[in-house]
Amino acid sequence: MAETQLDVRGMAKADGYRALESQLDAVLEGIDDPIAIMSTMSCVLHLGFGHLWTGFYRLTQPNRLIVGPYQGTLGCLEIELGRGVCGTAAAKKKTIIVPDVHAFPGHIACDASSRSEIVVPVFDARGELTAVLDIDSREIATFDDEDQRQLERWVARFAKPVLGRTS
Ligand code: SME
């Protein structure tokens, strides 16, 4: 495989997601391992948009998320359900967009350069919460409804029956 990593920063957001998704589809053809998919998705999104941190926290115990495949600076290793943006999104099973992390009570600052973020819950084929996708940006208000729509579609891959396992 000799894929060149795309940088879509000059494109309209929807077009950028479309271009990256085509690349993801091509790279992941025939791959059904969820960790391989999480790693590849993190890489494609991270380098494509130039984010600060892009990756997954996995729900391997009922009340705690543990860091999974990611790209970026060192992430916190464990997050309790209900804590920070990731823990809140996991507890509520809903996407959370935070335009200014300093205004989010209880935000966990793994990297002081983080200014805004989006966290999207990931469900398996049985509809069980299995992880969250966390993306952090150096800029204020990076994420909007378009990111939510696209990323919720992207993580729906993990709900396909063959992709349901994360452990
Ligand atoms: N921002 C997250 C913590 C994880 S890291 O930033 C990678 C949060 O408040 O949930």
Short mmCIF file of N, CA and C and ligand atoms in Angstrom, two decimals:
data_model
loop_
_atom_site.label_atom_id
_atom_site.label_comp_id
_atom_site.label_asym_id
_atom_site.label_seq_id
_atom_site.Cartn_x
_atom_site.Cartn_y
_atom_site.Cartn_z
N MET A 1 0.84 -1.19 0.00
CA MET A 1 0.00 0.00 0.00
C MET A 1 0.89 1.25 0.00
N ALA A 2 0.58 2.17 -0.88
CA ALA A 2 1.39 3.40 -0.93
C ALA A 2 0.46 4.60 -0.98
N GLU A 3 -0.39 4.70 0.03
CA GLU A 3 -1.32 5.83 0.09
C GLU A 3 -0.60 7.09 0.56
N THR A 4 -0.85 8.20 -0.11
CA THR A 4 -0.33 9.48 0.39
C THR A 4 -1.38 10.05 1.32
N GLN A 5 -0.96 10.47 2.49
CA GLN A 5 -1.91 11.00 3.46
C GLN A 5 -2.47 12.34 2.98
N LEU A 6 -3.81 12.43 2.91
CA LEU A 6 -4.44 13.65 2.41
C LEU A 6 -4.44 14.75 3.47
N ASP A 7 -4.29 15.99 3.01
CA ASP A 7 -4.48 17.17 3.85
C ASP A 7 -5.61 17.96 3.22
N VAL A 8 -6.77 18.06 3.91
CA VAL A 8 -7.96 18.66 3.29
C VAL A 8 -8.26 20.05 3.87
N ARG A 9 -7.27 20.66 4.49
CA ARG A 9 -7.51 21.94 5.18
C ARG A 9 -7.95 23.07 4.25
N GLY A 10 -7.60 22.97 2.96
CA GLY A 10 -8.01 24.02 2.04
C GLY A 10 -9.40 23.81 1.46
N MET A 11 -10.06 22.71 1.83
CA MET A 11 -11.34 22.35 1.20
C MET A 11 -12.51 22.72 2.11
N ALA A 12 -13.70 22.84 1.50
CA ALA A 12 -14.91 22.97 2.32
C ALA A 12 -15.00 21.71 3.18
N LYS A 13 -15.54 21.87 4.39
CA LYS A 13 -15.51 20.77 5.35
C LYS A 13 -16.16 19.49 4.80
N ALA A 14 -17.33 19.63 4.20
CA ALA A 14 -18.04 18.44 3.71
C ALA A 14 -17.22 17.74 2.63
N ASP A 15 -16.58 18.52 1.77
CA ASP A 15 -15.73 17.94 0.71
C ASP A 15 -14.52 17.24 1.33
N GLY A 16 -13.97 17.87 2.37
CA GLY A 16 -12.82 17.28 3.06
C GLY A 16 -13.18 15.92 3.64
N TYR A 17 -14.32 15.86 4.33
CA TYR A 17 -14.74 14.57 4.90
C TYR A 17 -14.95 13.54 3.80
N ARG A 18 -15.53 13.98 2.69
CA ARG A 18 -15.79 13.05 1.58
C ARG A 18 -14.48 12.48 1.04
N ALA A 19 -13.50 13.36 0.85
CA ALA A 19 -12.20 12.91 0.31
C ALA A 19 -11.53 11.94 1.28
N LEU A 20 -11.59 12.28 2.56
CA LEU A 20 -10.94 11.42 3.56
C LEU A 20 -11.66 10.08 3.67
N GLU A 21 -12.98 10.12 3.55
CA GLU A 21 -13.74 8.88 3.66
C GLU A 21 -13.42 7.93 2.50
N SER A 22 -13.23 8.50 1.31
CA SER A 22 -12.85 7.64 0.17
C SER A 22 -11.51 6.98 0.45
N GLN A 23 -10.59 7.78 1.03
CA GLN A 23 -9.29 7.21 1.33
C GLN A 23 -9.42 6.11 2.39
N LEU A 24 -10.23 6.41 3.42
CA LEU A 24 -10.42 5.42 4.49
C LEU A 24 -11.00 4.12 3.93
N ASP A 25 -12.01 4.25 3.07
CA ASP A 25 -12.63 3.07 2.47
C ASP A 25 -11.61 2.25 1.71
N ALA A 26 -10.75 2.95 0.96
CA ALA A 26 -9.75 2.25 0.15
C ALA A 26 -8.73 1.54 1.04
N VAL A 27 -8.26 2.25 2.06
CA VAL A 27 -7.23 1.68 2.93
C VAL A 27 -7.77 0.50 3.74
N LEU A 28 -9.04 0.62 4.15
CA LEU A 28 -9.59 -0.41 5.05
C LEU A 28 -10.30 -1.55 4.32
N GLU A 29 -10.20 -1.58 3.03
CA GLU A 29 -10.91 -2.63 2.29
C GLU A 29 -10.50 -4.01 2.81
N GLY A 30 -11.49 -4.80 3.20
CA GLY A 30 -11.23 -6.16 3.67
C GLY A 30 -10.79 -6.23 5.13
N ILE A 31 -10.69 -5.09 5.81
CA ILE A 31 -10.25 -5.09 7.21
C ILE A 31 -11.46 -4.97 8.12
N ASP A 32 -11.58 -5.89 9.09
CA ASP A 32 -12.73 -5.79 9.99
C ASP A 32 -12.31 -5.72 11.46
N ASP A 33 -11.02 -5.55 11.71
CA ASP A 33 -10.56 -5.47 13.09
C ASP A 33 -10.81 -4.06 13.63
N PRO A 34 -11.60 -3.92 14.72
CA PRO A 34 -11.97 -2.59 15.19
C PRO A 34 -10.77 -1.72 15.60
N ILE A 35 -9.73 -2.34 16.16
CA ILE A 35 -8.57 -1.54 16.58
C ILE A 35 -7.82 -1.01 15.36
N ALA A 36 -7.73 -1.83 14.33
CA ALA A 36 -7.10 -1.37 13.08
C ALA A 36 -7.92 -0.24 12.47
N ILE A 37 -9.24 -0.34 12.57
CA ILE A 37 -10.10 0.71 12.01
C ILE A 37 -9.97 1.99 12.85
N MET A 38 -9.95 1.85 14.17
CA MET A 38 -9.80 3.03 15.04
C MET A 38 -8.46 3.73 14.75
N SER A 39 -7.41 2.96 14.60
CA SER A 39 -6.08 3.54 14.35
C SER A 39 -6.07 4.27 13.02
N THR A 40 -6.62 3.65 12.01
CA THR A 40 -6.58 4.24 10.67
C THR A 40 -7.48 5.47 10.60
N MET A 41 -8.65 5.38 11.23
CA MET A 41 -9.57 6.53 11.24
C MET A 41 -8.92 7.71 11.97
N SER A 42 -8.26 7.44 13.09
CA SER A 42 -7.59 8.51 13.84
C SER A 42 -6.55 9.19 12.96
N CYS A 43 -5.76 8.39 12.27
CA CYS A 43 -4.68 8.92 11.43
C CYS A 43 -5.22 9.78 10.30
N VAL A 44 -6.23 9.26 9.62
CA VAL A 44 -6.80 9.96 8.46
C VAL A 44 -7.42 11.31 8.89
N LEU A 45 -8.19 11.29 9.98
CA LEU A 45 -8.83 12.53 10.45
C LEU A 45 -7.79 13.52 10.98
N HIS A 46 -6.83 12.99 11.72
CA HIS A 46 -5.85 13.85 12.40
C HIS A 46 -4.99 14.61 11.39
N LEU A 47 -4.43 13.88 10.46
CA LEU A 47 -3.54 14.52 9.48
C LEU A 47 -4.34 15.25 8.42
N GLY A 48 -5.53 14.75 8.13
CA GLY A 48 -6.36 15.40 7.11
C GLY A 48 -6.77 16.80 7.51
N PHE A 49 -7.15 16.97 8.79
CA PHE A 49 -7.63 18.27 9.24
C PHE A 49 -6.60 19.02 10.08
N GLY A 50 -5.50 18.38 10.43
CA GLY A 50 -4.47 19.04 11.24
C GLY A 50 -4.92 19.30 12.67
N HIS A 51 -5.65 18.32 13.27
CA HIS A 51 -6.14 18.51 14.64
C HIS A 51 -5.01 18.40 15.65
N LEU A 52 -5.33 18.77 16.90
CA LEU A 52 -4.36 18.65 17.98
C LEU A 52 -4.28 17.22 18.50
N TRP A 53 -5.44 16.59 18.64
CA TRP A 53 -5.51 15.22 19.19
C TRP A 53 -6.73 14.55 18.58
N THR A 54 -6.56 13.33 18.12
CA THR A 54 -7.66 12.62 17.48
C THR A 54 -7.57 11.15 17.89
N GLY A 55 -8.57 10.66 18.56
CA GLY A 55 -8.48 9.25 18.91
C GLY A 55 -9.68 8.75 19.69
N PHE A 56 -9.52 7.54 20.18
CA PHE A 56 -10.62 6.82 20.82
C PHE A 56 -10.32 6.53 22.28
N TYR A 57 -11.37 6.60 23.08
CA TYR A 57 -11.34 6.04 24.44
C TYR A 57 -12.32 4.89 24.43
N ARG A 58 -11.87 3.73 24.92
CA ARG A 58 -12.70 2.52 24.86
C ARG A 58 -13.31 2.22 26.23
N LEU A 59 -14.53 1.74 26.17
CA LEU A 59 -15.24 1.37 27.40
C LEU A 59 -14.97 -0.11 27.65
N THR A 60 -13.95 -0.40 28.44
CA THR A 60 -13.60 -1.80 28.68
C THR A 60 -14.09 -2.25 30.06
N GLN A 61 -14.50 -1.28 30.89
CA GLN A 61 -15.11 -1.59 32.19
C GLN A 61 -16.37 -0.73 32.27
N PRO A 62 -17.34 -1.11 33.10
CA PRO A 62 -18.61 -0.41 33.07
C PRO A 62 -18.51 1.10 33.31
N ASN A 63 -17.56 1.53 34.16
CA ASN A 63 -17.54 2.94 34.55
C ASN A 63 -16.30 3.70 34.15
N ARG A 64 -15.50 3.13 33.28
CA ARG A 64 -14.23 3.78 32.99
C ARG A 64 -13.85 3.63 31.52
N LEU A 65 -13.40 4.75 30.95
CA LEU A 65 -12.86 4.73 29.58
C LEU A 65 -11.35 4.61 29.68
N ILE A 66 -10.77 3.87 28.76
CA ILE A 66 -9.31 3.79 28.69
C ILE A 66 -8.87 4.18 27.29
N VAL A 67 -7.74 4.89 27.25
CA VAL A 67 -7.31 5.42 25.96
C VAL A 67 -7.07 4.28 24.96
N GLY A 68 -7.48 4.53 23.73
CA GLY A 68 -7.30 3.56 22.65
C GLY A 68 -6.39 4.15 21.59
N PRO A 69 -6.52 3.70 20.36
CA PRO A 69 -5.69 4.24 19.29
C PRO A 69 -5.89 5.75 19.12
N TYR A 70 -4.79 6.49 19.04
CA TYR A 70 -4.89 7.93 18.83
C TYR A 70 -3.67 8.47 18.14
N GLN A 71 -3.82 9.74 17.70
CA GLN A 71 -2.71 10.50 17.12
C GLN A 71 -2.66 11.83 17.86
N GLY A 72 -1.46 12.29 18.17
CA GLY A 72 -1.32 13.58 18.85
C GLY A 72 -0.46 13.47 20.08
N THR A 73 -0.55 14.50 20.93
CA THR A 73 0.25 14.51 22.15
C THR A 73 -0.32 13.49 23.14
N LEU A 74 0.44 13.21 24.19
CA LEU A 74 0.01 12.18 25.15
C LEU A 74 -1.39 12.47 25.68
N GLY A 75 -2.25 11.47 25.63
CA GLY A 75 -3.61 11.63 26.15
C GLY A 75 -3.70 11.09 27.57
N CYS A 76 -4.72 11.54 28.33
CA CYS A 76 -4.97 10.94 29.65
C CYS A 76 -5.24 9.45 29.42
N LEU A 77 -4.82 8.63 30.35
CA LEU A 77 -4.98 7.19 30.12
C LEU A 77 -6.38 6.70 30.46
N GLU A 78 -6.92 7.20 31.56
CA GLU A 78 -8.22 6.69 31.99
C GLU A 78 -9.15 7.86 32.33
N ILE A 79 -10.41 7.71 32.00
CA ILE A 79 -11.41 8.75 32.30
C ILE A 79 -12.65 8.05 32.85
N GLU A 80 -13.08 8.49 34.02
CA GLU A 80 -14.30 7.92 34.60
C GLU A 80 -15.53 8.39 33.84
N LEU A 81 -16.52 7.53 33.73
CA LEU A 81 -17.77 7.93 33.10
C LEU A 81 -18.35 9.12 33.86
N GLY A 82 -18.81 10.12 33.12
CA GLY A 82 -19.36 11.31 33.76
C GLY A 82 -18.34 12.41 33.96
N ARG A 83 -17.03 12.10 33.78
CA ARG A 83 -15.99 13.13 33.98
C ARG A 83 -15.51 13.68 32.64
N GLY A 84 -15.25 14.98 32.61
CA GLY A 84 -14.73 15.61 31.40
C GLY A 84 -15.72 15.50 30.25
N VAL A 85 -15.28 15.90 29.09
CA VAL A 85 -16.17 15.89 27.93
C VAL A 85 -16.39 14.44 27.47
N CYS A 86 -15.30 13.67 27.45
CA CYS A 86 -15.41 12.27 27.00
C CYS A 86 -16.33 11.47 27.92
N GLY A 87 -16.09 11.62 29.23
CA GLY A 87 -16.89 10.86 30.20
C GLY A 87 -18.35 11.27 30.19
N THR A 88 -18.59 12.55 29.90
CA THR A 88 -19.98 13.04 29.85
C THR A 88 -20.68 12.52 28.59
N ALA A 89 -19.97 12.57 27.46
CA ALA A 89 -20.56 12.06 26.20
C ALA A 89 -20.84 10.57 26.33
N ALA A 90 -19.94 9.85 27.01
CA ALA A 90 -20.14 8.40 27.19
C ALA A 90 -21.34 8.15 28.11
N ALA A 91 -21.43 8.92 29.20
CA ALA A 91 -22.53 8.70 30.15
C ALA A 91 -23.87 9.03 29.50
N LYS A 92 -23.89 10.10 28.68
CA LYS A 92 -25.16 10.52 28.05
C LYS A 92 -25.40 9.80 26.73
N LYS A 93 -24.36 9.12 26.21
CA LYS A 93 -24.46 8.44 24.91
C LYS A 93 -24.87 9.42 23.82
N LYS A 94 -24.33 10.62 23.91
CA LYS A 94 -24.66 11.66 22.93
C LYS A 94 -23.40 12.41 22.55
N THR A 95 -23.38 12.88 21.31
CA THR A 95 -22.27 13.72 20.85
C THR A 95 -22.27 15.04 21.61
N ILE A 96 -21.07 15.48 22.01
CA ILE A 96 -20.94 16.79 22.65
C ILE A 96 -19.94 17.62 21.86
N ILE A 97 -20.37 18.83 21.50
CA ILE A 97 -19.48 19.80 20.85
C ILE A 97 -19.18 20.88 21.89
N VAL A 98 -17.90 21.13 22.12
CA VAL A 98 -17.50 22.16 23.09
C VAL A 98 -16.73 23.24 22.34
N PRO A 99 -17.37 24.41 22.11
CA PRO A 99 -16.70 25.47 21.34
C PRO A 99 -15.52 26.09 22.09
N ASP A 100 -15.60 26.08 23.44
CA ASP A 100 -14.51 26.65 24.25
C ASP A 100 -14.34 25.76 25.47
N VAL A 101 -13.26 24.99 25.49
CA VAL A 101 -13.09 24.02 26.58
C VAL A 101 -12.98 24.70 27.94
N HIS A 102 -12.51 25.95 27.96
CA HIS A 102 -12.37 26.64 29.24
C HIS A 102 -13.74 26.94 29.86
N ALA A 103 -14.76 26.90 29.04
CA ALA A 103 -16.12 27.18 29.53
C ALA A 103 -16.87 25.88 29.87
N PHE A 104 -16.20 24.73 29.73
CA PHE A 104 -16.88 23.45 30.03
C PHE A 104 -16.46 23.00 31.43
N PRO A 105 -17.41 23.00 32.38
CA PRO A 105 -17.03 22.63 33.75
C PRO A 105 -16.50 21.19 33.78
N GLY A 106 -15.32 21.01 34.38
CA GLY A 106 -14.78 19.66 34.52
C GLY A 106 -13.99 19.17 33.32
N HIS A 107 -13.76 20.05 32.35
CA HIS A 107 -12.95 19.63 31.20
C HIS A 107 -11.58 19.12 31.68
N ILE A 108 -11.15 18.00 31.10
CA ILE A 108 -9.85 17.44 31.49
C ILE A 108 -8.83 17.92 30.47
N ALA A 109 -7.89 18.73 30.94
CA ALA A 109 -6.90 19.31 30.00
C ALA A 109 -5.67 18.41 29.92
N CYS A 110 -5.67 17.51 28.95
CA CYS A 110 -4.48 16.66 28.75
C CYS A 110 -3.40 17.49 28.07
N ASP A 111 -3.80 18.46 27.27
CA ASP A 111 -2.85 19.32 26.57
C ASP A 111 -3.38 20.75 26.68
N ALA A 112 -2.56 21.64 27.23
CA ALA A 112 -3.02 23.01 27.49
C ALA A 112 -3.36 23.75 26.20
N SER A 113 -2.91 23.26 25.06
CA SER A 113 -3.22 23.96 23.80
C SER A 113 -4.62 23.66 23.29
N SER A 114 -5.32 22.73 23.92
CA SER A 114 -6.65 22.38 23.45
C SER A 114 -7.62 23.53 23.72
N ARG A 115 -8.36 23.96 22.69
CA ARG A 115 -9.30 25.07 22.85
C ARG A 115 -10.75 24.68 22.57
N SER A 116 -10.96 23.69 21.70
CA SER A 116 -12.33 23.23 21.44
C SER A 116 -12.29 21.75 21.12
N GLU A 117 -13.44 21.10 21.24
CA GLU A 117 -13.44 19.66 20.96
C GLU A 117 -14.82 19.13 20.62
N ILE A 118 -14.80 17.92 20.05
CA ILE A 118 -16.04 17.18 19.80
C ILE A 118 -15.81 15.75 20.27
N VAL A 119 -16.81 15.20 20.92
CA VAL A 119 -16.73 13.80 21.36
C VAL A 119 -17.98 13.08 20.86
N VAL A 120 -17.78 11.97 20.15
CA VAL A 120 -18.86 11.24 19.49
C VAL A 120 -18.91 9.82 20.06
N PRO A 121 -20.07 9.39 20.56
CA PRO A 121 -20.15 8.02 21.08
C PRO A 121 -20.09 6.99 19.96
N VAL A 122 -19.51 5.85 20.29
CA VAL A 122 -19.36 4.75 19.32
C VAL A 122 -20.15 3.55 19.85
N PHE A 123 -21.03 3.02 19.01
CA PHE A 123 -21.86 1.89 19.42
C PHE A 123 -21.51 0.65 18.61
N ASP A 124 -21.66 -0.52 19.23
CA ASP A 124 -21.40 -1.75 18.48
C ASP A 124 -22.69 -2.23 17.81
N ALA A 125 -22.61 -3.41 17.23
CA ALA A 125 -23.75 -3.92 16.45
C ALA A 125 -24.99 -4.16 17.31
N ARG A 126 -24.77 -4.34 18.62
CA ARG A 126 -25.93 -4.56 19.50
C ARG A 126 -26.48 -3.25 20.06
N GLY A 127 -25.87 -2.15 19.63
CA GLY A 127 -26.31 -0.84 20.12
C GLY A 127 -25.70 -0.48 21.46
N GLU A 128 -24.69 -1.26 21.90
CA GLU A 128 -24.02 -0.96 23.18
C GLU A 128 -22.92 0.06 22.96
N LEU A 129 -22.77 0.96 23.91
CA LEU A 129 -21.67 1.92 23.84
C LEU A 129 -20.35 1.15 24.00
N THR A 130 -19.43 1.38 23.08
CA THR A 130 -18.18 0.62 23.13
C THR A 130 -16.95 1.53 23.23
N ALA A 131 -17.12 2.80 22.85
CA ALA A 131 -15.99 3.74 22.86
C ALA A 131 -16.54 5.15 22.60
N VAL A 132 -15.64 6.14 22.69
CA VAL A 132 -15.97 7.47 22.16
C VAL A 132 -14.83 7.90 21.26
N LEU A 133 -15.18 8.68 20.25
CA LEU A 133 -14.17 9.32 19.39
C LEU A 133 -14.03 10.75 19.89
N ASP A 134 -12.79 11.12 20.25
CA ASP A 134 -12.51 12.45 20.82
C ASP A 134 -11.58 13.20 19.88
N ILE A 135 -11.99 14.39 19.46
CA ILE A 135 -11.12 15.21 18.60
C ILE A 135 -10.95 16.58 19.25
N ASP A 136 -9.69 16.97 19.44
CA ASP A 136 -9.36 18.26 20.07
C ASP A 136 -8.67 19.17 19.06
N SER A 137 -9.01 20.47 19.17
CA SER A 137 -8.45 21.46 18.24
C SER A 137 -7.71 22.55 19.00
N ARG A 138 -6.73 23.14 18.34
CA ARG A 138 -5.99 24.28 18.93
C ARG A 138 -6.79 25.58 18.80
N GLU A 139 -7.84 25.57 17.99
CA GLU A 139 -8.63 26.79 17.73
C GLU A 139 -9.95 26.72 18.49
N ILE A 140 -10.49 27.88 18.78
CA ILE A 140 -11.83 27.99 19.36
C ILE A 140 -12.87 27.60 18.29
N ALA A 141 -13.93 26.95 18.72
CA ALA A 141 -15.12 26.68 17.88
C ALA A 141 -14.79 26.04 16.54
N THR A 142 -13.96 25.00 16.57
CA THR A 142 -13.62 24.31 15.32
C THR A 142 -14.77 23.45 14.81
N PHE A 143 -15.56 22.89 15.73
CA PHE A 143 -16.51 21.85 15.34
C PHE A 143 -17.95 22.36 15.34
N ASP A 144 -18.72 21.86 14.38
CA ASP A 144 -20.12 22.27 14.25
C ASP A 144 -20.98 21.08 13.87
N ASP A 145 -22.23 21.37 13.49
CA ASP A 145 -23.17 20.30 13.14
C ASP A 145 -22.68 19.42 12.01
N GLU A 146 -21.92 20.03 11.09
CA GLU A 146 -21.39 19.26 9.95
C GLU A 146 -20.43 18.18 10.46
N ASP A 147 -19.54 18.54 11.39
CA ASP A 147 -18.63 17.54 11.96
C ASP A 147 -19.43 16.45 12.67
N GLN A 148 -20.43 16.87 13.42
CA GLN A 148 -21.24 15.88 14.15
C GLN A 148 -21.88 14.89 13.19
N ARG A 149 -22.51 15.44 12.12
CA ARG A 149 -23.19 14.58 11.15
C ARG A 149 -22.20 13.61 10.51
N GLN A 150 -21.07 14.14 10.07
CA GLN A 150 -20.09 13.31 9.37
C GLN A 150 -19.49 12.25 10.30
N LEU A 151 -19.09 12.70 11.49
CA LEU A 151 -18.39 11.77 12.39
C LEU A 151 -19.33 10.69 12.92
N GLU A 152 -20.59 11.05 13.15
CA GLU A 152 -21.56 10.03 13.59
C GLU A 152 -21.73 8.97 12.49
N ARG A 153 -21.68 9.42 11.25
CA ARG A 153 -21.75 8.49 10.13
C ARG A 153 -20.49 7.62 10.09
N TRP A 154 -19.34 8.26 10.29
CA TRP A 154 -18.07 7.50 10.25
C TRP A 154 -18.05 6.39 11.31
N VAL A 155 -18.46 6.74 12.55
CA VAL A 155 -18.35 5.73 13.60
C VAL A 155 -19.45 4.67 13.49
N ALA A 156 -20.43 4.89 12.63
CA ALA A 156 -21.45 3.86 12.40
C ALA A 156 -20.81 2.60 11.81
N ARG A 157 -19.60 2.71 11.29
CA ARG A 157 -18.86 1.52 10.84
C ARG A 157 -18.73 0.48 11.94
N PHE A 158 -18.61 0.94 13.16
CA PHE A 158 -18.39 0.00 14.27
C PHE A 158 -19.68 -0.72 14.64
N ALA A 159 -20.79 -0.29 14.10
CA ALA A 159 -22.06 -0.96 14.39
C ALA A 159 -22.41 -2.00 13.33
N LYS A 160 -21.54 -2.11 12.31
CA LYS A 160 -21.79 -3.19 11.34
C LYS A 160 -21.48 -4.50 12.05
N PRO A 161 -22.30 -5.53 11.83
CA PRO A 161 -22.15 -6.76 12.61
C PRO A 161 -20.71 -7.26 12.69
N VAL A 162 -20.00 -7.26 11.57
CA VAL A 162 -18.66 -7.84 11.58
C VAL A 162 -17.66 -6.96 12.32
N LEU A 163 -18.04 -5.68 12.51
CA LEU A 163 -17.12 -4.75 13.17
C LEU A 163 -17.48 -4.51 14.62
N GLY A 164 -18.39 -5.30 15.14
CA GLY A 164 -18.92 -5.00 16.46
C GLY A 164 -17.96 -5.18 17.62
N ARG A 165 -16.92 -5.99 17.46
CA ARG A 165 -16.06 -6.28 18.60
C ARG A 165 -15.02 -5.19 18.80
N THR A 166 -14.76 -4.78 20.04
CA THR A 166 -13.58 -3.93 20.29
C THR A 166 -12.66 -4.61 21.29
N SER A 167 -13.00 -5.78 21.71
CA SER A 167 -12.06 -6.49 22.59
C SER A 167 -12.19 -7.99 22.36
N1 SME B 1 -10.51 16.51 26.49
C1 SME B 1 -10.95 15.32 27.10
C2 SME B 1 -9.83 14.56 27.75
C3 SME B 1 -9.10 13.70 26.81
S1 SME B 1 -7.86 14.45 26.08
O1 SME B 1 -7.97 15.83 25.84
C4 SME B 1 -7.10 13.62 24.95
C5 SME B 1 -12.08 15.49 28.05
O2 SME B 1 -12.26 16.49 28.75
O3 SME B 1 -12.84 14.55 28.11
#
